[in-house]
Amino acid sequence: MKFVRKIGITGRVYGALIGLVMSGLCITICYLFPIWWCLYWLPILYFPIGFWIGYTYDRINALANFDCLTGVANRGLLMRTLYRCLNKAANSGTPLSIIFIDIDNFKQINDIHGHDQGDLALKIVAREIKANLRSTDIAGRFGGDEFVIICPGASRIQSEAIARRVKKSIECKAFGTFGNIKLTISTGISVYPEDGSTIDKLLSFADKVMYRNKEKRCLAGGVSVKLQ
């Protein structure tokens, strides 16, 4: 993902900055030890330490910004990204769409088939979401069994097409069934500025639409859990 590459670059930058500090230490060492000793040992010591610092920083940032189970952005990174995208949309006059996704009957999946199957459901949903996004879209786990997709520049028609594609992919029989449970999702969409001008309003609108769609599906018999 784009964020992973960005974090990797940031880690290397911080590693380089720390390396500059270490350079001061190197100068001191060169003053205290013979030049031949410094030329031989400093490269051996310096580069592994610099690499380890950059790698460690990358790992810390990944843990702080991405969901450990699914690999998508966590809520903190998602909200920061949404804030930036909303500001950009407001300044440029372009649309911004939010797709709210909820796994149907997720509690029953956990209760009946165990939390390992619930975790597997979350991983499958996250994987299929990522596989069906545009290069500019950002997906994240909002909490529990809820996911959010940020679609910069997408109109309602475009975001609806993305939501349908994700839904079809997740509900495919090839990987949408755990034993006797068919994995299904409910979605809701909000578009800036028609449905709200703030993050809270856009998320609230998409959440309400998603629950209305879920209720309609339940009434139509489209959401069910078949017991063994």
XYZ file of C-alpha atoms in Angstrom:
228
model
C 0.000 0.000 0.000
C 0.953 3.585 -0.480
C 1.129 4.141 3.292
C 3.564 1.259 3.767
C 5.961 2.767 1.248
C 5.624 6.161 2.902
C 6.341 4.765 6.341
C 9.350 2.883 4.970
C 10.778 6.094 3.533
C 10.127 7.929 6.797
C 11.941 5.234 8.725
C 14.988 5.505 6.498
C 14.977 9.286 6.886
C 14.958 8.997 10.666
C 17.662 6.371 10.427
C 19.746 8.807 8.393
C 19.198 11.579 10.944
C 20.278 9.341 13.754
C 23.195 8.379 11.559
C 24.281 12.008 11.488
C 24.338 12.005 15.267
C 26.386 8.853 15.172
C 28.766 10.570 12.757
C 29.706 12.932 15.565
C 30.489 9.895 17.660
C 32.587 8.529 14.814
C 34.651 11.725 14.711
C 35.303 11.383 18.421
C 36.338 7.750 17.988
C 38.672 8.699 15.139
C 40.284 11.226 17.429
C 40.850 8.638 20.141
C 41.899 5.618 18.047
C 44.394 5.030 15.238
C 43.133 5.772 11.718
C 43.639 2.190 10.533
C 41.475 0.914 13.375
C 38.709 3.401 12.505
C 38.803 2.612 8.777
C 38.416 -1.074 9.500
C 35.913 -1.213 12.359
C 33.644 1.806 11.950
C 31.975 0.651 8.677
C 31.432 -2.776 10.194
C 29.751 -1.271 13.259
C 28.046 1.746 11.712
C 25.990 0.335 8.831
C 24.293 -2.556 10.684
C 23.323 -0.196 13.493
C 21.905 2.367 11.045
C 19.955 -0.343 9.212
C 18.587 -1.745 12.486
C 17.446 1.714 13.606
C 15.582 2.327 10.335
C 14.016 -1.144 10.382
C 12.917 -0.776 14.005
C 11.338 2.607 13.294
C 9.437 1.100 10.342
C 8.115 -1.712 12.518
C 7.012 0.637 15.289
C 5.162 2.825 12.800
C 3.512 -0.182 11.181
C 2.249 -1.388 14.561
C 0.989 2.112 15.376
C -0.820 2.681 12.068
C -2.052 -0.689 10.814
C -4.410 -3.323 12.165
C -2.345 -6.332 13.240
C -4.980 -8.901 12.265
C -6.079 -7.665 8.842
C -3.182 -5.518 7.669
C -5.372 -2.556 6.680
C -5.128 0.900 8.246
C -6.283 1.113 11.848
C -8.821 3.638 13.065
C -6.228 6.268 13.970
C -4.573 6.269 10.551
C -7.970 6.059 8.868
C -9.251 9.172 10.640
C -6.090 11.150 9.926
C -6.293 10.189 6.268
C -9.967 11.089 6.111
C -9.200 14.489 7.610
C -6.570 15.173 4.935
C -8.804 13.927 2.126
C -11.729 16.034 3.322
C -9.583 19.172 3.443
C -8.297 18.452 -0.050
C -11.824 17.899 -1.365
C -13.015 21.147 0.229
C -10.130 23.141 -1.245
C -10.339 21.617 -4.725
C -14.124 21.345 -4.981
C -13.949 17.631 -5.797
C -16.191 14.921 -4.325
C -15.182 12.504 -1.598
C -17.009 9.252 -0.956
C -17.028 7.032 2.111
C -18.113 3.394 2.022
C -19.095 1.887 5.379
C -18.952 -1.924 5.530
C -20.300 -4.236 8.229
C -20.100 -8.041 8.307
C -23.551 -9.559 8.707
C -24.110 -11.823 11.731
C -20.503 -11.521 12.834
C -21.382 -12.219 16.487
C -23.089 -15.447 15.473
C -20.032 -16.507 13.481
C -17.947 -16.074 16.631
C -20.498 -17.720 18.937
C -21.248 -20.725 16.747
C -17.962 -21.423 14.989
C -15.402 -19.834 17.301
C -13.264 -16.734 17.299
C -10.711 -18.288 14.959
C -13.394 -18.387 12.265
C -14.380 -14.822 13.149
C -10.767 -13.738 12.702
C -10.657 -15.559 9.380
C -13.807 -13.726 8.279
C -12.171 -10.379 9.094
C -9.053 -11.332 7.144
C -11.070 -12.395 4.103
C -13.118 -9.202 4.106
C -9.992 -7.052 4.412
C -8.223 -8.997 1.671
C -11.091 -8.685 -0.783
C -11.575 -5.007 0.014
C -7.919 -4.298 -0.788
C -8.092 -6.385 -3.961
C -10.995 -4.370 -5.367
C -9.935 -0.789 -4.657
C -8.607 1.851 -7.000
C -5.013 2.940 -6.508
C -6.215 6.150 -4.818
C -8.625 4.492 -2.362
C -7.744 3.816 1.274
C -9.270 1.021 3.350
C -9.207 0.650 7.108
C -10.751 -1.273 9.974
C -13.014 1.121 11.840
C -13.607 -1.228 14.751
C -14.910 -4.729 15.434
C -16.419 -6.035 12.204
C -16.701 -2.596 10.583
C -14.520 -1.362 7.744
C -14.368 1.990 5.977
C -13.183 2.775 2.464
C -12.173 6.346 1.617
C -12.622 7.123 -2.081
C -11.059 10.505 -2.995
C -12.595 12.116 -6.062
C -15.276 9.434 -6.394
C -18.863 10.370 -7.187
C -21.822 8.455 -5.771
C -22.071 6.358 -8.927
C -18.375 5.498 -8.783
C -18.438 4.620 -5.088
C -21.545 2.475 -5.586
C -19.672 0.552 -8.283
C -16.753 0.016 -5.895
C -19.110 -1.157 -3.136
C -20.843 -3.616 -5.490
C -17.508 -4.986 -6.650
C -16.299 -5.493 -3.080
C -19.597 -7.045 -2.020
C -19.649 -9.473 -4.942
C -16.059 -10.494 -4.288
C -16.627 -11.119 -0.564
C -19.859 -13.030 -1.046
C -18.395 -15.328 -3.710
C -18.879 -18.968 -2.732
C -15.227 -19.828 -3.378
C -14.112 -18.171 -0.165
C -17.255 -16.718 1.381
C -18.389 -19.825 3.264
C -17.184 -21.075 6.647
C -18.649 -24.544 7.001
C -22.343 -23.762 6.820
C -22.167 -19.947 7.064
C -22.292 -17.797 3.975
C -20.289 -14.639 4.531
C -22.265 -11.510 3.605
C -21.810 -7.800 4.186
C -23.940 -4.675 4.323
C -22.703 -1.369 2.934
C -23.596 2.302 3.210
C -22.275 5.258 1.239
C -21.969 8.962 1.949
C -20.649 11.618 -0.426
C -19.121 14.998 0.357
C -20.588 17.588 0.272
C -24.144 16.337 -0.407
C -24.429 14.102 2.661
C -22.309 16.092 5.097
C -19.527 18.622 5.384
C -17.666 17.123 8.361
C -16.095 13.760 9.114
C -18.639 12.952 11.833
C -21.597 13.760 9.586
C -20.244 11.738 6.668
C -19.493 8.702 8.826
C -22.846 8.955 10.589
C -24.719 9.198 7.286
C -22.892 6.207 5.784
C -23.471 4.211 8.980
C -27.212 4.929 8.942
C -27.503 3.988 5.266
C -25.635 0.764 5.965
C -28.014 -0.209 8.781
C -31.045 0.612 6.633
C -29.678 -1.665 3.918
C -29.014 -4.378 6.494
C -32.591 -4.165 7.800
C -33.992 -4.360 4.271
C -31.887 -7.414 3.584
C -32.992 -9.083 6.820
C -36.645 -8.449 5.992
C -36.091 -9.874 2.523
C -34.450 -12.969 3.986
C -31.032 -12.156 2.565
C -29.163 -12.282 5.866
C -29.236 -15.561 7.717
C -27.061 -18.010 9.589
C -27.729 -21.681 8.966
C -27.000 -23.815 12.005
C -25.612 -27.309 11.818
